[in-house]
Tab-separated table of C-alpha atoms in Angstrom:
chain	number	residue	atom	x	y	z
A	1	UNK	CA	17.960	53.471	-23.257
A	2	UNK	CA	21.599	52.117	-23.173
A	3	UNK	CA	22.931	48.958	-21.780
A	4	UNK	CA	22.691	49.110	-17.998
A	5	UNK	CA	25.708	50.511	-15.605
A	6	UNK	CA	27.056	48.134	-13.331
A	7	UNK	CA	27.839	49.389	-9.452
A	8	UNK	CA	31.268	48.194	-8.376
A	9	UNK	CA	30.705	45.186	-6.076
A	10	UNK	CA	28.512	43.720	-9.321
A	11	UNK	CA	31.171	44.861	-11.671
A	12	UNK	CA	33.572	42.995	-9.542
A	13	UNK	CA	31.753	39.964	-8.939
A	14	UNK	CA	31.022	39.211	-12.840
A	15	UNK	CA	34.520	39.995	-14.190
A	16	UNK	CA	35.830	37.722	-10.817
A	17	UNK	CA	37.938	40.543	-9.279
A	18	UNK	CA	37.273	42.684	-6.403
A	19	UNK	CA	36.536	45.935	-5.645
A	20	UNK	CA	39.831	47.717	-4.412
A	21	UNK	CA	41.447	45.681	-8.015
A	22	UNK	CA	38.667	47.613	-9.535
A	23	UNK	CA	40.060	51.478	-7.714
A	24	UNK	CA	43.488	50.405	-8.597
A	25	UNK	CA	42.901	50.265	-12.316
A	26	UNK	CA	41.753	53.350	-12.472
A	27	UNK	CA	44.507	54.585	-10.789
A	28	UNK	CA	46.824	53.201	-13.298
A	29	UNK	CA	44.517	54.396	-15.923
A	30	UNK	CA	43.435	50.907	-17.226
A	31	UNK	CA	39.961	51.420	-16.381
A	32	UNK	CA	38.743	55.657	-16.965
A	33	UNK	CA	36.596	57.352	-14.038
A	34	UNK	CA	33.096	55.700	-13.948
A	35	UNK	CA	29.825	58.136	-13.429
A	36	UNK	CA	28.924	58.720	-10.459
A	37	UNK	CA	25.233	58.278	-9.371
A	38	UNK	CA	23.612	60.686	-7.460
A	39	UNK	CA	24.037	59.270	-4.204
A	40	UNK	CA	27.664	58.631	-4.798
A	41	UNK	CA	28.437	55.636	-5.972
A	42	UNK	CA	30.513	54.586	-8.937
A	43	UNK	CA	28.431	53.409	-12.395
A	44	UNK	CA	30.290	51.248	-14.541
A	45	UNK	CA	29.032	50.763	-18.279
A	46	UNK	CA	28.804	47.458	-19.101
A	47	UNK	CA	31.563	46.238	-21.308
A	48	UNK	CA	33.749	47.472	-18.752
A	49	UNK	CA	33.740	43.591	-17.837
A	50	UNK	CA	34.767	42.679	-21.177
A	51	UNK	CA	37.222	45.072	-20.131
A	52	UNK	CA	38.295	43.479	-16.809
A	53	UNK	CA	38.311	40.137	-18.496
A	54	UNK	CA	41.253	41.109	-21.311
A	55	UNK	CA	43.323	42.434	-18.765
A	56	UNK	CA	43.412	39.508	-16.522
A	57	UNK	CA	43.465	37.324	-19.579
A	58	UNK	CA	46.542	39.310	-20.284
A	59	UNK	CA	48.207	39.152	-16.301
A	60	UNK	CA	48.081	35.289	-16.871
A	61	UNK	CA	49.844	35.305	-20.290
A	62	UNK	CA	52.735	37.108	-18.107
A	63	UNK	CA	52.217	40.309	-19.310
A	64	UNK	CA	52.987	43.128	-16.777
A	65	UNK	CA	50.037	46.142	-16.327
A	66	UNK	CA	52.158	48.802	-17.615
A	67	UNK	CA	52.376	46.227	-20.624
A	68	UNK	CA	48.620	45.494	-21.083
A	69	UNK	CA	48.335	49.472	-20.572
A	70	UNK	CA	50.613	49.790	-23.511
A	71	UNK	CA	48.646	46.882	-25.379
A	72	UNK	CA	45.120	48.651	-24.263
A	73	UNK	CA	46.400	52.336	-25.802
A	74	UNK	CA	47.739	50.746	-28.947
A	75	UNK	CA	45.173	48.355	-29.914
A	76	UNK	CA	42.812	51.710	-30.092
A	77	UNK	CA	45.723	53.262	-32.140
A	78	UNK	CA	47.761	50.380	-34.182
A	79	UNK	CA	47.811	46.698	-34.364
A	80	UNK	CA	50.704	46.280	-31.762
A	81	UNK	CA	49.254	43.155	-30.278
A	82	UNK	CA	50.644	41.199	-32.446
A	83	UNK	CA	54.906	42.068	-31.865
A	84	UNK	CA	54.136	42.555	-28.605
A	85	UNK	CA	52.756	38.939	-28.189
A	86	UNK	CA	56.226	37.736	-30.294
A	87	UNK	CA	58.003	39.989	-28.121
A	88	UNK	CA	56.740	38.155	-24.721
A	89	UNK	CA	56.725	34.758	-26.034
A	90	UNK	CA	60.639	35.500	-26.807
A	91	UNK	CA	60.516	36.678	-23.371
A	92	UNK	CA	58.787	32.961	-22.185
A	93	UNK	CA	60.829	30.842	-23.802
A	94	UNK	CA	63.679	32.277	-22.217
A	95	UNK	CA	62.797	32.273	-19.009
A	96	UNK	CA	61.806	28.627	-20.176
A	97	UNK	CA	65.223	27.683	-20.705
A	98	UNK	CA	66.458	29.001	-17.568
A	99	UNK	CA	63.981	27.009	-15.589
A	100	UNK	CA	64.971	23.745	-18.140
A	101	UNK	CA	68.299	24.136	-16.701
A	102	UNK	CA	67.354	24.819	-12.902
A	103	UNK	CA	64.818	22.004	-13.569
A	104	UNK	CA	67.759	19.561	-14.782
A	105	UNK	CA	70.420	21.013	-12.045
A	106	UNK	CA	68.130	20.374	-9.418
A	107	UNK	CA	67.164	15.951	-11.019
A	108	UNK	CA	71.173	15.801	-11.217
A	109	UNK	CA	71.368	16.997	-7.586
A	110	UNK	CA	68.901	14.857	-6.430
A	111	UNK	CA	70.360	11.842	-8.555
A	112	UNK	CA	73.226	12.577	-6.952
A	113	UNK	CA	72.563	12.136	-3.803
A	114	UNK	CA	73.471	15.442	-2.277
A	115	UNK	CA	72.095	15.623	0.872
A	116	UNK	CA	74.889	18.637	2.497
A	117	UNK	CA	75.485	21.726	0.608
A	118	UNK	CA	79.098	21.958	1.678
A	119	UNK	CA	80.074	18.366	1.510
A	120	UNK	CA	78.687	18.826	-2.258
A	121	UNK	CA	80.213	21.463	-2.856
A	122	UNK	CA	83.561	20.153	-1.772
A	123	UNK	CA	82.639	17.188	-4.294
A	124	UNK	CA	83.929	17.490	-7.967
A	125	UNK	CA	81.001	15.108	-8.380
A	126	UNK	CA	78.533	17.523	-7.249
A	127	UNK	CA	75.730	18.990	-10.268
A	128	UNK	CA	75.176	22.140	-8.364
A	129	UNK	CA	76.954	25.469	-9.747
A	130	UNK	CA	78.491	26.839	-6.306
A	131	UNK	CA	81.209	28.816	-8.356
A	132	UNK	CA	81.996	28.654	-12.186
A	133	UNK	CA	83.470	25.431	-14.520
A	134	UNK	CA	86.171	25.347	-12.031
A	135	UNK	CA	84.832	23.674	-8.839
A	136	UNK	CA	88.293	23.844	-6.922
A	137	UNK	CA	88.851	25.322	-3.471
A	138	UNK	CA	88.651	28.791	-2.847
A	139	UNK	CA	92.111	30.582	-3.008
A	140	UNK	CA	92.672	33.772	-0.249
C-alpha cells in the first residue's frame, strides 16, 4: 500500500496554508485535481506538501504564481530554474536600487528638516523630487 492521502484541512495544516489557498491552486493549475473519496471529499497524495512548500518557498523569493507555474512545468521539462532565478535576482536588485534611492530621498528629507510639502517644495534646498533637476516655479 502507498503512502497515505491527506484530506484538505490536514493537507493545509502541515504545508501551513489553508484550505480555500489549497482550491485556488488548483484552479491555477499548480496543484492537479485530487481523488475524490467516496463520500466526497478531496484525497491529496502526500508529497503534495512538498509541493505546497516549494511554491510558497518560491512566493517569498518574489516570484509571481504564473512564474512558479512556469518554474513547476519546466523543472519537469528543462533545467530553467536556474535563468529564471538570475532573471529575478536582476529583477531584485533593481527594485533594490530604487528603494536605495527612496531610502536616501526620504534620510535627506528628514535631515532636512522638511516638515510642509509646499514650503519644501518652494525650497531649492529641499531633497524631495517634486518636478525634474529644475526645481523652479511652475510656468502657465
Amino acid at each position: 500500500m502507498g503512502e497515505p492521502e491527506l484530506r484538505s484541512g490536514r493537507l493545509a495544516d502541515a504545508a501551513g496554508v489553508n484550505v480555500q489557498t489549497l482550491r485556488y491552486y488548483e484552479r491555477r493549475g499548480l496543484l492537479p485535481a485530487p481523488r475524490r473519496s467516496p463520500g466526497g471529499h478531496r484525497l491529496y497524495p502526500a508529497e503534495t506538501v512538498t509541493l505546497l512548500r516549494v511554491v510558497k518557498a518560491a512566493q517569498r523569493l518574489g516570484f509571481t504564481l504564473a512564474e512558479v507555474a512556469d518554474l513547476l512545468t519546466a523543472g519537469r521539462h528543462d533545467a530553467g530554474l536556474r535563468t529564471r532565478a538570475r532573471d529575478k535576482l536582476a529583477e531584485v536588485e533593481r527594485r533594490l536600487a530604487d528603494l536605495t534611492a527612496v531610502r536616501d530621498t526620504l534620510r535627506a528629507a528628514v535631515s532636512a528638516g522638511c516638515d510642509d510639502l509646499v514650503t519644501c517644495a518652494e525650497s531649492p534646498h529641499c531633497p524631495l523630487p517634486f518636478t525634474g533637476p529644475d526645481r523652479g516655479p511652475a510656468t502657465v
